């Protein structure tokens, strides 16, 4: 199986690109996030690859980092989420935003992705809620279920921004919730998913 390609970036389209490795051009399907991170052709790029072998095709899916690749693998374990839809989700939401959406149980956040209906969004939330916290979500984002660090306010605001909330309206709510949770926990740190869920509840009022 091909796990990584390092070569010259060739043609880049809306959902795929060509990576030339020593004269052999590999067609790699990717999210818009990964494609936008590639250098301009014909510069050299390193792309992590997930190989999918079907009866009628040998397909390569590329990722700019391990977090996106791991989320692709997890999303495609859900019935009804194929490789194409998983890439669509990762094009609309970063790994950190996917994690935050699942941690908060935000079905509306998923249905904003083209191809994800209410029933499928519910299935994704149900099946991945306990698994999401075990995956990396990228630099600067704390995993669901792990202790929140001193930078939690910024992490929560980043997640809420990805869900469409303006910083000006979200920040006072987050600060208030952090203070309340800290007082209720007698100095213990809260979990990130709790902070996001409470913030969404108040912002929805």
Tab-separated table of C-alpha atoms in Angstrom, residues 4-143:
chain	number	residue	atom	x	y	z
A	4	UNK	CA	3.180	8.696	1.372
A	5	UNK	CA	4.194	10.449	-1.821
A	6	UNK	CA	6.981	12.987	-2.232
A	7	UNK	CA	7.242	14.550	-5.653
A	8	UNK	CA	6.485	17.457	-7.922
A	9	UNK	CA	3.009	18.938	-7.743
A	10	UNK	CA	1.412	18.750	-11.148
A	11	UNK	CA	-2.127	19.578	-12.155
A	12	UNK	CA	-4.368	20.745	-9.290
A	13	UNK	CA	-8.155	20.601	-9.677
A	14	UNK	CA	-11.097	21.204	-7.343
A	15	UNK	CA	-10.872	17.855	-5.582
A	16	UNK	CA	-7.632	16.230	-6.735
A	17	UNK	CA	-4.102	16.754	-7.898
A	18	UNK	CA	-1.263	14.921	-9.620
A	19	UNK	CA	1.985	14.202	-7.789
A	20	UNK	CA	4.898	13.353	-10.096
A	21	UNK	CA	7.295	10.919	-8.428
A	22	UNK	CA	10.303	10.253	-10.675
A	23	UNK	CA	8.251	10.569	-13.831
A	24	UNK	CA	5.213	8.638	-12.598
A	25	UNK	CA	2.133	10.786	-12.065
A	26	UNK	CA	-0.113	9.695	-9.185
A	27	UNK	CA	-3.692	10.971	-9.148
A	28	UNK	CA	-4.488	11.943	-5.554
A	29	UNK	CA	-7.939	12.911	-4.306
A	30	UNK	CA	-7.877	15.442	-1.474
A	31	UNK	CA	-9.861	17.972	0.527
A	32	UNK	CA	-9.797	21.619	-0.472
A	33	UNK	CA	-7.871	22.240	2.753
A	34	UNK	CA	-5.043	19.930	1.687
A	35	UNK	CA	-5.055	21.165	-1.894
A	36	UNK	CA	-4.779	24.784	-0.754
A	37	UNK	CA	-1.775	23.847	1.401
A	38	UNK	CA	0.172	22.447	-1.544
A	39	UNK	CA	2.966	24.548	-3.046
A	40	UNK	CA	2.508	25.938	-6.543
A	41	UNK	CA	3.353	23.541	-9.409
A	42	UNK	CA	5.955	22.292	-10.110
A	43	UNK	CA	7.364	22.578	-6.589
A	44	UNK	CA	7.984	19.499	-4.428
A	45	UNK	CA	5.422	18.408	-1.847
A	46	UNK	CA	5.023	15.579	0.644
A	47	UNK	CA	1.522	14.130	0.870
A	48	UNK	CA	0.341	11.486	3.322
A	49	UNK	CA	-1.735	8.890	1.514
A	50	UNK	CA	-4.550	6.509	2.321
A	51	UNK	CA	-4.836	3.779	-0.318
A	52	UNK	CA	-8.292	2.367	-1.063
A	53	UNK	CA	-8.496	-0.735	-3.244
A	54	UNK	CA	-11.828	-1.614	-4.825
A	55	UNK	CA	-12.783	-4.236	-7.370
A	56	UNK	CA	-12.864	-1.635	-10.106
A	57	UNK	CA	-10.349	0.961	-8.909
A	58	UNK	CA	-7.134	1.693	-7.013
A	59	UNK	CA	-7.642	5.077	-5.364
A	60	UNK	CA	-5.285	7.381	-3.505
A	61	UNK	CA	-6.465	9.981	-0.983
A	62	UNK	CA	-3.971	12.613	0.124
A	63	UNK	CA	-3.633	14.633	3.316
A	64	UNK	CA	-1.489	17.529	4.439
A	65	UNK	CA	-1.142	16.131	7.964
A	66	UNK	CA	-1.776	13.028	10.043
A	67	UNK	CA	-4.733	14.561	11.876
A	68	UNK	CA	-6.752	14.940	8.686
A	69	UNK	CA	-5.802	11.453	7.514
A	70	UNK	CA	-6.850	9.899	10.825
A	71	UNK	CA	-10.177	11.723	10.762
A	72	UNK	CA	-10.737	10.520	7.193
A	73	UNK	CA	-10.232	6.946	8.383
A	74	UNK	CA	-12.604	7.418	11.307
A	75	UNK	CA	-15.324	9.164	9.320
A	76	UNK	CA	-15.372	6.413	6.699
A	77	UNK	CA	-16.136	3.820	9.389
A	78	UNK	CA	-19.613	5.339	9.680
A	79	UNK	CA	-22.201	3.689	7.465
A	80	UNK	CA	-23.183	6.115	4.718
A	81	UNK	CA	-19.936	8.091	4.825
A	82	UNK	CA	-17.796	7.178	1.846
A	83	UNK	CA	-14.424	8.605	0.923
A	84	UNK	CA	-15.938	11.414	-1.163
A	85	UNK	CA	-18.238	12.581	1.635
A	86	UNK	CA	-15.455	12.302	4.225
A	87	UNK	CA	-13.355	14.653	2.085
A	88	UNK	CA	-16.324	17.010	1.784
A	89	UNK	CA	-16.608	17.121	5.584
A	90	UNK	CA	-12.867	17.759	5.937
A	91	UNK	CA	-13.067	20.456	3.278
A	92	UNK	CA	-15.749	22.284	5.251
A	93	UNK	CA	-14.361	21.636	8.740
A	94	UNK	CA	-10.801	21.288	10.015
A	95	UNK	CA	-9.995	18.242	12.192
A	96	UNK	CA	-10.271	20.486	15.256
A	97	UNK	CA	-13.670	21.769	14.142
A	98	UNK	CA	-14.919	18.226	13.453
A	99	UNK	CA	-13.827	17.196	16.942
A	100	UNK	CA	-15.516	20.230	18.489
A	101	UNK	CA	-18.720	19.624	16.541
A	102	UNK	CA	-18.900	16.000	17.655
A	103	UNK	CA	-17.982	16.833	21.264
A	104	UNK	CA	-20.771	19.418	21.367
A	105	UNK	CA	-23.297	17.114	19.700
A	106	UNK	CA	-23.881	19.844	17.122
A	107	UNK	CA	-25.987	18.157	14.447
A	108	UNK	CA	-26.618	21.454	12.673
A	109	UNK	CA	-22.890	21.968	12.278
A	110	UNK	CA	-22.630	18.717	10.324
A	111	UNK	CA	-25.731	19.228	8.201
A	112	UNK	CA	-24.178	22.412	6.841
A	113	UNK	CA	-21.870	20.112	4.876
A	114	UNK	CA	-23.293	19.274	1.456
A	115	UNK	CA	-24.397	15.640	1.400
A	116	UNK	CA	-24.888	15.275	5.166
A	117	UNK	CA	-28.544	15.065	6.129
A	118	UNK	CA	-30.037	15.094	9.615
A	119	UNK	CA	-30.180	11.297	9.905
A	120	UNK	CA	-26.571	10.817	8.807
A	121	UNK	CA	-25.390	13.650	11.063
A	122	UNK	CA	-27.066	11.933	14.020
A	123	UNK	CA	-25.367	8.651	13.113
A	124	UNK	CA	-21.960	10.339	12.920
A	125	UNK	CA	-22.451	11.961	16.324
A	126	UNK	CA	-23.654	8.732	17.922
A	127	UNK	CA	-20.966	6.452	16.492
A	128	UNK	CA	-17.994	8.781	16.873
A	129	UNK	CA	-18.711	10.544	20.161
A	130	UNK	CA	-16.620	8.100	22.218
A	131	UNK	CA	-13.889	7.715	19.597
A	132	UNK	CA	-13.289	11.342	18.658
A	133	UNK	CA	-11.287	12.237	21.758
A	134	UNK	CA	-8.611	9.670	20.930
A	135	UNK	CA	-7.591	11.327	17.665
A	136	UNK	CA	-5.193	14.218	17.012
A	137	UNK	CA	-6.909	17.409	15.901
A	138	UNK	CA	-3.945	19.484	14.804
A	139	UNK	CA	-1.664	22.001	16.493
A	140	UNK	CA	-3.133	24.301	19.114
A	141	UNK	CA	-6.322	22.321	19.720
A	142	UNK	CA	-6.953	20.245	22.840
A	143	UNK	CA	-8.567	16.846	22.429
